[in-house]
């Protein structure tokens, strides 16, 4: 079975929008998404980049855009009570689960809890309840989130993602192909079905072309 | 006739991808795109933001992504000989044209010249030839690009775009709605056809929600 690595952080509404679509992509392609928790803030930090919620005008566009996606996909979006929020404990709880199926169950439950149902992922009681409702041991996962080895695993996941060329979430990796954004699930699905074989030597040739203008260091 | 302001900078391959699609959107909706030149670098600078060509991994994704779009849309993409390049003179030549039809003709010619045909928009002889081929006076436009009033107009266009919430290119503005990216032409078209009336009061309520976590100033 084909596995697609799905790098996620519950902080992103686009991760949620992707989550709502992957089951159908799996049904149509036979591929399986493996949910890998990372810290979006860590990806931004490493690249000296800003997230969309960190630029006022980009945040306004994001809110309009997510509303359009939700309307198009007929999704309810209560949205988190505060945003950006700190996703650290939620992401660590996911990182504590070695079993891909359990990890995915928890990730999906957390994503839907905050984006669809407006629950607060910075609240321990909520985190525990959401895990319990997903058939997992919420108390044990909440405790595991404090385990130095689990904290390290989330850091390593984020480092691995960076090493693989990931700079945002959601990102989907399969073979040597990188797909960024819920809006690229169509391209990903076509690829999984055997299409969109781009010329990677040509991509590399373009990457190696000269730069004729660079802005001064910011 | 409905007018959509299309903020562009020839530096962006996504501006090119959008350009190749707007004629069909116009034919289907009866709307008209008004091409407004801005400096993408100015938008980035004002927001302390980075462009996709300024982050190594994001640039690799961009190259794969543009190759996928070109393959999907059956477009030839020679691409500029160097990238990023300095689009200043090309953008100023567009800003020199008051007539929306002439401005659009030049903009389209420049966009296609570099992205489809690989011509160098930092070369004066090329800029002049491309304008001439588009039925305009290349020599006069090249001279106009040095006119302080034209330089100021491009600055003002960029300032106006920023004031309207534009942070990237291509951006499409109609009514109080903002659509960013060639990949949002579908949403724009649905909106122009009377659909996707999102609840703007709800968007504003979400915008005003508290922030629970902010990264330290970079």
Short mmCIF file of C-alpha atoms in Angstrom, two decimals:
data_model
loop_
_atom_site.label_atom_id
_atom_site.label_comp_id
_atom_site.label_asym_id
_atom_site.label_seq_id
_atom_site.Cartn_x
_atom_site.Cartn_y
_atom_site.Cartn_z
CA UNK A 1 0.00 0.00 0.00
CA UNK A 2 1.24 3.48 -0.96
CA UNK A 3 1.93 5.72 2.05
CA UNK A 4 1.73 9.52 1.90
CA UNK A 5 3.40 11.36 4.76
CA UNK A 6 1.01 14.10 5.92
CA UNK A 7 2.86 16.64 8.02
CA UNK A 8 0.42 18.54 10.20
CA UNK A 9 -0.03 21.01 13.02
CA UNK A 10 -3.50 21.41 14.55
CA UNK A 11 -3.00 25.17 14.47
CA UNK A 12 -3.73 25.35 10.72
CA UNK A 13 -7.26 25.56 9.29
CA UNK A 14 -5.83 24.21 6.03
CA UNK A 15 -4.76 21.07 7.91
CA UNK A 16 -8.39 20.71 8.96
CA UNK A 17 -9.65 21.25 5.41
CA UNK A 18 -7.19 18.61 4.19
CA UNK A 19 -8.23 16.20 6.95
CA UNK A 20 -11.85 16.36 5.79
CA UNK A 21 -10.81 15.24 2.29
CA UNK A 22 -8.14 12.57 2.75
CA UNK A 23 -10.53 9.73 3.44
CA UNK A 24 -12.07 10.09 0.00
CA UNK A 25 -8.62 10.38 -1.59
CA UNK A 26 -7.68 7.13 0.16
CA UNK A 27 -10.87 5.44 -1.00
CA UNK A 28 -10.24 6.47 -4.60
CA UNK A 29 -6.49 5.77 -4.75
CA UNK A 30 -5.83 3.01 -2.23
CA UNK A 31 -3.08 5.15 -0.69
CA UNK A 32 -2.86 5.73 3.05
CA UNK A 33 -2.01 8.99 4.80
CA UNK A 34 0.41 8.76 7.72
CA UNK A 35 -0.14 11.76 10.01
CA UNK A 36 3.14 13.18 11.30
CA UNK A 37 3.00 15.94 13.92
CA UNK A 38 5.39 18.89 13.55
CA UNK A 39 5.50 22.38 14.99
CA UNK A 40 4.55 24.91 12.30
CA UNK A 41 6.27 27.60 14.39
CA UNK A 42 9.48 25.55 14.20
CA UNK A 43 9.25 25.39 10.39
CA UNK A 44 8.71 29.17 10.24
CA UNK A 45 11.52 29.87 12.67
CA UNK A 46 14.01 27.75 10.72
CA UNK A 47 13.18 29.64 7.52
CA UNK A 48 12.86 33.12 9.00
CA UNK A 49 9.34 32.98 7.63
CA UNK A 50 6.01 34.29 8.91
CA UNK A 51 2.76 32.38 9.23
CA UNK A 52 -0.43 33.73 7.63
CA UNK A 53 -1.78 34.73 11.06
CA UNK A 54 1.30 36.88 11.60
CA UNK A 55 0.58 39.30 8.74
CA UNK A 56 -2.61 41.31 9.29
CA UNK A 57 -3.75 41.43 5.65
CA UNK A 58 -2.85 37.80 5.02
CA UNK A 59 -4.91 36.83 8.06
CA UNK A 60 -7.94 38.66 6.63
CA UNK A 61 -7.53 36.80 3.35
CA UNK A 62 -7.16 33.51 5.21
CA UNK A 63 -10.42 34.07 7.07
CA UNK A 64 -12.29 34.84 3.83
CA UNK A 65 -10.62 31.92 2.10
CA UNK A 66 -11.39 29.37 4.82
CA UNK A 67 -15.00 30.57 4.87
CA UNK A 68 -15.15 29.93 1.10
CA UNK A 69 -13.68 26.44 1.45
CA UNK A 70 -16.08 25.60 4.29
CA UNK A 71 -19.05 26.83 2.25
CA UNK A 72 -17.88 24.91 -0.84
CA UNK A 73 -17.26 21.68 1.09
CA UNK A 74 -20.40 22.19 3.24
CA UNK A 75 -18.39 22.09 6.45
CA UNK A 76 -19.26 23.68 9.77
CA UNK A 77 -16.32 25.74 11.09
CA UNK A 78 -16.74 27.03 14.63
CA UNK A 79 -12.99 27.62 14.80
CA UNK A 80 -10.81 27.79 17.89
CA UNK A 81 -11.79 30.32 20.61
CA UNK A 82 -8.41 32.03 20.21
CA UNK A 83 -5.98 32.02 17.29
CA UNK A 84 -3.10 31.65 16.97
CA UNK A 85 -3.02 29.31 19.96
CA UNK A 86 -0.21 27.19 21.37
CA UNK A 87 -0.53 23.70 19.83
CA UNK A 88 2.48 22.27 21.67
CA UNK A 89 0.71 19.90 24.06
CA UNK A 90 -1.71 18.66 21.42
CA UNK A 91 1.15 17.96 19.03
CA UNK A 92 3.16 16.21 21.75
CA UNK A 93 0.20 13.97 22.58
CA UNK A 94 0.13 12.93 18.91
CA UNK A 95 3.90 12.40 18.92
CA UNK A 96 3.51 10.08 21.92
CA UNK A 97 1.63 7.54 19.81
CA UNK A 98 3.83 5.12 17.86
CA UNK A 99 0.96 3.30 16.21
CA UNK A 100 0.04 5.20 13.01
CA UNK A 101 -3.64 4.31 13.37
CA UNK A 102 -3.91 5.54 16.94
CA UNK A 103 -1.89 8.65 16.09
CA UNK A 104 -4.15 9.43 13.19
CA UNK A 105 -7.27 8.86 15.31
CA UNK A 106 -6.03 11.34 17.91
CA UNK A 107 -4.84 13.87 15.33
CA UNK A 108 -8.17 13.80 13.52
CA UNK A 109 -10.10 14.11 16.78
CA UNK A 110 -8.05 17.14 17.86
CA UNK A 111 -8.28 18.82 14.45
CA UNK A 112 -12.06 18.38 14.26
CA UNK A 113 -12.56 19.31 17.92
CA UNK A 114 -11.09 22.75 17.50
CA UNK A 115 -11.87 23.66 13.88
CA UNK A 116 -15.33 22.16 13.55
CA UNK A 117 -16.50 22.33 17.16
CA UNK A 118 -14.60 25.27 18.63
CA UNK A 119 -12.95 23.41 21.49
CA UNK A 120 -9.88 24.86 23.20
CA UNK A 121 -6.72 22.80 22.61
CA UNK A 122 -4.82 24.79 25.22
CA UNK A 123 -7.06 23.37 27.95
CA UNK A 124 -5.82 20.13 29.57
CA UNK A 125 -9.30 18.90 30.51
CA UNK A 126 -10.40 19.32 26.88
CA UNK A 127 -7.30 17.59 25.52
CA UNK A 128 -7.92 14.66 27.85
CA UNK A 129 -11.62 14.49 26.99
CA UNK A 130 -11.00 14.62 23.24
CA UNK A 131 -8.49 11.75 23.48
CA UNK A 132 -10.89 9.74 25.65
CA UNK A 133 -13.73 10.31 23.18
CA UNK A 134 -11.44 9.03 20.42
CA UNK A 135 -11.09 5.74 22.35
CA UNK A 136 -7.61 6.53 23.66
CA UNK A 137 -6.29 7.02 27.20
CA UNK A 138 -6.46 10.81 27.59
CA UNK A 139 -4.85 10.89 31.04
CA UNK A 140 -1.90 8.77 29.91
CA UNK A 141 -1.41 10.87 26.76
CA UNK A 142 -1.54 14.09 28.72
CA UNK A 143 1.17 12.68 31.02
CA UNK A 144 3.18 11.44 28.02
CA UNK A 145 3.22 14.99 26.63
CA UNK A 146 5.53 15.88 29.55
CA UNK A 147 7.93 13.03 28.82
CA UNK A 148 11.30 14.37 27.58
CA UNK A 149 11.51 11.56 25.02
CA UNK A 150 8.15 12.57 23.55
CA UNK A 151 9.15 16.24 23.45
CA UNK A 152 12.30 15.18 21.65
CA UNK A 153 10.31 13.10 19.17
CA UNK A 154 8.24 16.14 18.14
CA UNK A 155 11.44 18.16 17.73
CA UNK A 156 12.93 15.37 15.60
CA UNK A 157 9.79 15.14 13.47
CA UNK A 158 10.04 18.86 12.79
CA UNK A 159 13.74 18.53 11.95
CA UNK A 160 13.02 15.62 9.63
CA UNK A 161 10.29 17.60 7.90
CA UNK A 162 12.68 20.52 7.38
CA UNK A 163 15.30 18.14 5.99
CA UNK A 164 12.69 16.83 3.53
CA UNK A 165 11.92 20.32 2.26
CA UNK A 166 8.77 20.98 4.28
CA UNK A 167 8.16 24.66 5.08
CA UNK A 168 4.43 24.71 5.88
CA UNK A 169 1.39 22.62 6.76
CA UNK A 170 -0.34 20.64 5.51
CA UNK A 171 2.41 19.09 3.39
CA UNK A 172 2.13 15.75 1.64
CA UNK A 173 5.21 13.77 0.68
CA UNK A 174 5.35 10.74 -1.57
CA UNK A 175 8.39 9.52 -3.50
CA UNK A 176 10.40 12.67 -4.30
CA UNK A 177 7.27 14.79 -4.74
CA UNK A 178 6.14 17.53 -2.37
CA UNK A 179 2.59 18.86 -2.27
CA UNK A 180 1.83 21.84 -0.04
CA UNK A 181 -1.69 22.80 0.98
CA UNK A 182 -5.15 21.27 1.04
CA UNK A 183 -5.58 22.89 -2.36
CA UNK A 184 -2.98 20.52 -3.81
CA UNK A 185 -4.80 17.30 -2.89
CA UNK A 186 -6.06 17.23 -6.48
CA UNK A 187 -2.52 17.21 -7.88
CA UNK A 188 -1.54 14.60 -5.28
CA UNK A 189 -4.45 12.38 -6.23
CA UNK A 190 -3.61 12.63 -9.92
CA UNK A 191 -0.01 11.72 -9.07
CA UNK A 192 -1.12 8.72 -6.99
CA UNK A 193 -3.24 7.59 -9.95
CA UNK A 194 -0.12 7.62 -12.18
CA UNK A 195 -0.43 11.08 -13.72
CA UNK A 196 1.49 14.36 -13.36
CA UNK A 197 4.92 12.84 -13.83
CA UNK A 198 6.82 16.12 -14.02
CA UNK A 199 10.36 16.18 -15.36
CA UNK A 200 12.44 16.32 -12.18
CA UNK A 201 15.66 16.93 -14.14
CA UNK A 202 13.98 20.00 -15.64
CA UNK A 203 12.91 21.14 -12.16
CA UNK A 204 16.52 20.79 -11.04
CA UNK A 205 17.79 22.71 -14.08
CA UNK A 206 15.48 25.59 -13.20
CA UNK A 207 16.50 25.48 -9.55
CA UNK A 208 20.13 25.84 -10.62
CA UNK A 209 19.54 28.85 -12.90
CA UNK A 210 21.21 32.08 -11.83
CA UNK A 211 19.53 34.61 -9.58
CA UNK A 212 19.58 38.05 -11.18
CA UNK A 213 18.13 40.04 -8.29
CA UNK A 214 18.00 39.51 -4.56
CA UNK A 215 16.58 41.92 -2.04
CA UNK A 216 18.88 43.22 0.63
CA UNK A 217 18.91 41.08 3.73
CA UNK A 218 15.87 41.94 5.80
CA UNK B 1 -19.61 45.53 -16.68
CA UNK B 2 -18.06 44.07 -13.53
CA UNK B 3 -14.40 44.98 -13.10
CA UNK B 4 -11.93 42.82 -11.16
CA UNK B 5 -8.70 44.51 -10.16
CA UNK B 6 -5.86 42.11 -10.93
CA UNK B 7 -2.71 43.15 -9.09
CA UNK B 8 0.32 41.68 -10.80
CA UNK B 9 4.10 41.61 -10.99
CA UNK B 10 5.73 39.87 -13.97
CA UNK B 11 8.16 38.22 -11.56
CA UNK B 12 5.58 35.67 -10.46
CA UNK B 13 4.88 32.42 -12.34
CA UNK B 14 1.49 32.35 -10.64
CA UNK B 15 0.69 35.68 -12.30
CA UNK B 16 1.46 33.98 -15.61
CA UNK B 17 -0.71 30.96 -14.77
CA UNK B 18 -3.55 33.34 -13.86
CA UNK B 19 -3.07 35.36 -17.06
CA UNK B 20 -3.56 32.23 -19.16
CA UNK B 21 -6.96 31.64 -17.51
CA UNK B 22 -8.61 35.05 -17.15
CA UNK B 23 -9.84 35.27 -20.73
CA UNK B 24 -12.03 32.22 -20.21
CA UNK B 25 -13.23 33.55 -16.87
CA UNK B 26 -14.19 36.78 -18.64
CA UNK B 27 -15.98 34.90 -21.40
CA UNK B 28 -17.99 32.89 -18.88
CA UNK B 29 -18.83 35.68 -16.42
CA UNK B 30 -18.86 38.88 -18.46
CA UNK B 31 -16.47 40.45 -15.94
CA UNK B 32 -13.33 42.29 -17.03
CA UNK B 33 -9.89 42.11 -15.41
CA UNK B 34 -8.06 45.40 -14.95
CA UNK B 35 -4.32 44.72 -14.71
CA UNK B 36 -2.64 46.87 -12.09
CA UNK B 37 1.16 46.72 -11.81
CA UNK B 38 2.70 46.62 -8.34
CA UNK B 39 6.10 45.66 -6.99
CA UNK B 40 5.88 42.30 -5.25
CA UNK B 41 9.11 43.17 -3.42
CA UNK B 42 7.37 46.27 -2.04
CA UNK B 43 4.49 44.18 -0.72
CA UNK B 44 6.94 41.80 0.94
CA UNK B 45 9.01 44.62 2.38
CA UNK B 46 5.99 46.35 3.91
CA UNK B 47 4.95 43.12 5.64
CA UNK B 48 8.40 41.89 6.64
CA UNK B 49 7.53 38.87 4.54
CA UNK B 50 9.60 36.63 2.24
CA UNK B 51 8.74 35.59 -1.29
CA UNK B 52 8.71 31.91 -2.28
CA UNK B 53 11.99 32.31 -4.17
CA UNK B 54 13.64 33.57 -0.98
CA UNK B 55 13.21 30.32 0.97
CA UNK B 56 15.16 27.44 -0.55
CA UNK B 57 12.65 24.67 0.20
CA UNK B 58 9.68 26.81 -0.80
CA UNK B 59 11.39 27.53 -4.10
CA UNK B 60 11.78 23.80 -4.78
CA UNK B 61 8.08 23.29 -4.09
CA UNK B 62 7.22 26.24 -6.34
CA UNK B 63 9.18 24.73 -9.23
CA UNK B 64 7.43 21.36 -8.84
CA UNK B 65 4.08 23.08 -8.44
CA UNK B 66 4.44 25.32 -11.50
CA UNK B 67 5.51 22.28 -13.55
CA UNK B 68 2.32 20.51 -12.41
CA UNK B 69 0.14 23.50 -13.34
CA UNK B 70 1.82 23.82 -16.73
CA UNK B 71 1.32 20.11 -17.42
CA UNK B 72 -2.31 20.24 -16.29
CA UNK B 73 -3.09 23.35 -18.36
CA UNK B 74 -0.97 22.12 -21.30
CA UNK B 75 1.22 25.22 -21.21
CA UNK B 76 4.76 25.58 -22.38
CA UNK B 77 6.93 27.18 -19.68
CA UNK B 78 10.45 28.11 -20.78
CA UNK B 79 10.71 30.42 -17.77
CA UNK B 80 12.98 33.44 -17.36
CA UNK B 81 16.72 32.91 -17.87
CA UNK B 82 17.37 34.09 -14.31
CA UNK B 83 15.04 34.18 -11.31
CA UNK B 84 14.36 36.15 -9.24
CA UNK B 85 15.00 38.99 -11.68
CA UNK B 86 14.42 42.72 -11.31
CA UNK B 87 10.97 43.49 -12.76
CA UNK B 88 11.15 47.23 -12.06
CA UNK B 89 11.45 48.53 -15.62
CA UNK B 90 8.81 46.14 -16.97
CA UNK B 91 6.40 47.17 -14.24
CA UNK B 92 7.09 50.85 -14.82
CA UNK B 93 6.40 50.46 -18.54
CA UNK B 94 3.00 49.02 -17.62
CA UNK B 95 2.41 51.82 -15.12
CA UNK B 96 3.09 54.34 -17.88
CA UNK B 97 -0.05 53.28 -19.73
CA UNK B 98 -3.26 54.97 -18.58
CA UNK B 99 -5.50 53.11 -20.97
CA UNK B 100 -6.53 49.81 -19.31
CA UNK B 101 -6.62 47.98 -22.65
CA UNK B 102 -3.13 49.06 -23.69
CA UNK B 103 -1.80 48.37 -20.18
CA UNK B 104 -3.28 44.92 -20.24
CA UNK B 105 -1.88 44.23 -23.71
CA UNK B 106 1.61 45.16 -22.58
CA UNK B 107 1.31 43.28 -19.29
CA UNK B 108 0.16 40.12 -21.02
CA UNK B 109 2.90 40.40 -23.63
CA UNK B 110 5.60 40.78 -20.96
CA UNK B 111 4.23 37.95 -18.83
CA UNK B 112 4.04 35.52 -21.76
CA UNK B 113 7.40 36.66 -23.16
CA UNK B 114 9.32 35.64 -20.08
CA UNK B 115 7.31 32.73 -18.66
CA UNK B 116 6.28 31.01 -21.87
CA UNK B 117 9.14 32.05 -24.14
CA UNK B 118 12.07 32.58 -21.79
CA UNK B 119 12.82 36.18 -22.75
CA UNK B 120 14.84 38.39 -20.43
CA UNK B 121 12.82 41.27 -18.96
CA UNK B 122 15.95 42.91 -17.58
CA UNK B 123 17.16 43.58 -21.14
CA UNK B 124 16.11 46.94 -22.60
CA UNK B 125 16.20 45.73 -26.20
CA UNK B 126 13.88 42.85 -25.29
CA UNK B 127 11.51 45.12 -23.36
CA UNK B 128 11.31 47.44 -26.33
CA UNK B 129 10.79 44.60 -28.80
CA UNK B 130 8.07 42.95 -26.71
CA UNK B 131 6.16 46.24 -26.47
CA UNK B 132 6.56 46.83 -30.21
CA UNK B 133 5.33 43.31 -30.99
CA UNK B 134 2.28 44.06 -28.83
CA UNK B 135 1.49 47.00 -31.10
CA UNK B 136 2.72 49.63 -28.69
CA UNK B 137 5.58 52.12 -28.92
CA UNK B 138 8.43 50.30 -27.20
CA UNK B 139 10.93 53.14 -27.41
CA UNK B 140 8.47 55.62 -25.89
CA UNK B 141 7.51 53.21 -23.12
CA UNK B 142 11.14 52.49 -22.31
CA UNK B 143 11.70 56.25 -22.01
CA UNK B 144 8.52 56.66 -19.94
CA UNK B 145 9.88 54.12 -17.46
CA UNK B 146 12.48 56.74 -16.49
CA UNK B 147 9.87 59.44 -15.94
CA UNK B 148 9.63 60.36 -12.22
CA UNK B 149 5.85 60.61 -12.49
CA UNK B 150 5.66 57.03 -13.83
CA UNK B 151 7.98 55.76 -11.10
CA UNK B 152 5.74 57.48 -8.57
CA UNK B 153 2.64 55.89 -10.10
CA UNK B 154 4.06 52.40 -9.60
CA UNK B 155 4.89 53.27 -5.99
CA UNK B 156 1.36 54.60 -5.48
CA UNK B 157 -0.17 51.49 -7.05
CA UNK B 158 1.81 49.36 -4.61
CA UNK B 159 0.73 51.57 -1.69
CA UNK B 160 -2.89 51.36 -2.79
CA UNK B 161 -2.66 47.58 -3.04
CA UNK B 162 -1.24 47.40 0.48
CA UNK B 163 -4.03 49.65 1.74
CA UNK B 164 -6.55 47.28 0.15
CA UNK B 165 -5.10 44.27 1.95
CA UNK B 166 -2.97 42.89 -0.87
CA UNK B 167 0.15 40.99 0.30
CA UNK B 168 1.02 38.89 -2.74
CA UNK B 169 0.46 38.40 -6.47
CA UNK B 170 -1.68 37.59 -8.28
CA UNK B 171 -4.45 39.12 -6.20
CA UNK B 172 -7.99 39.73 -7.46
CA UNK B 173 -10.21 42.32 -5.81
CA UNK B 174 -13.90 42.77 -6.39
CA UNK B 175 -16.37 44.43 -3.99
CA UNK B 176 -14.97 43.74 -0.49
CA UNK B 177 -13.65 40.31 -1.49
CA UNK B 178 -10.00 39.39 -1.86
CA UNK B 179 -8.79 36.36 -3.81
CA UNK B 180 -5.09 35.49 -3.73
CA UNK B 181 -3.47 33.15 -6.22
CA UNK B 182 -4.23 31.67 -9.63
CA UNK B 183 -5.62 28.73 -7.66
CA UNK B 184 -8.45 30.95 -6.39
CA UNK B 185 -9.80 31.87 -9.83
CA UNK B 186 -12.42 29.15 -9.30
CA UNK B 187 -13.69 30.80 -6.13
CA UNK B 188 -13.60 34.19 -7.87
CA UNK B 189 -15.60 32.88 -10.80
CA UNK B 190 -18.22 31.35 -8.49
CA UNK B 191 -18.44 34.68 -6.69
CA UNK B 192 -18.84 36.59 -9.97
CA UNK B 193 -21.65 34.18 -10.89
CA UNK B 194 -23.48 35.08 -7.65
CA UNK B 195 -22.28 32.27 -5.38
CA UNK B 196 -19.93 32.06 -2.39
CA UNK B 197 -21.53 34.91 -0.46
CA UNK B 198 -19.59 34.37 2.75
CA UNK B 199 -20.78 36.02 5.96
CA UNK B 200 -18.47 39.03 6.24
CA UNK B 201 -19.72 39.83 9.77
CA UNK B 202 -18.64 36.33 10.78
CA UNK B 203 -15.24 36.88 9.14
CA UNK B 204 -14.89 40.08 11.15
CA UNK B 205 -15.93 38.32 14.39
CA UNK B 206 -13.17 35.75 13.83
CA UNK B 207 -10.65 38.43 13.01
CA UNK B 208 -11.42 40.12 16.33
CA UNK B 209 -11.05 36.95 18.42
CA UNK B 210 -8.20 36.97 20.94
CA UNK B 211 -4.72 35.72 20.11
CA UNK B 212 -3.60 33.13 22.64
CA UNK B 213 -0.03 32.66 21.44
CA UNK B 214 2.37 34.82 19.50
CA UNK B 215 5.96 33.99 18.66
CA UNK B 216 8.64 36.27 19.93
CA UNK B 217 9.49 39.05 17.53
CA UNK B 218 11.78 37.66 14.86
#
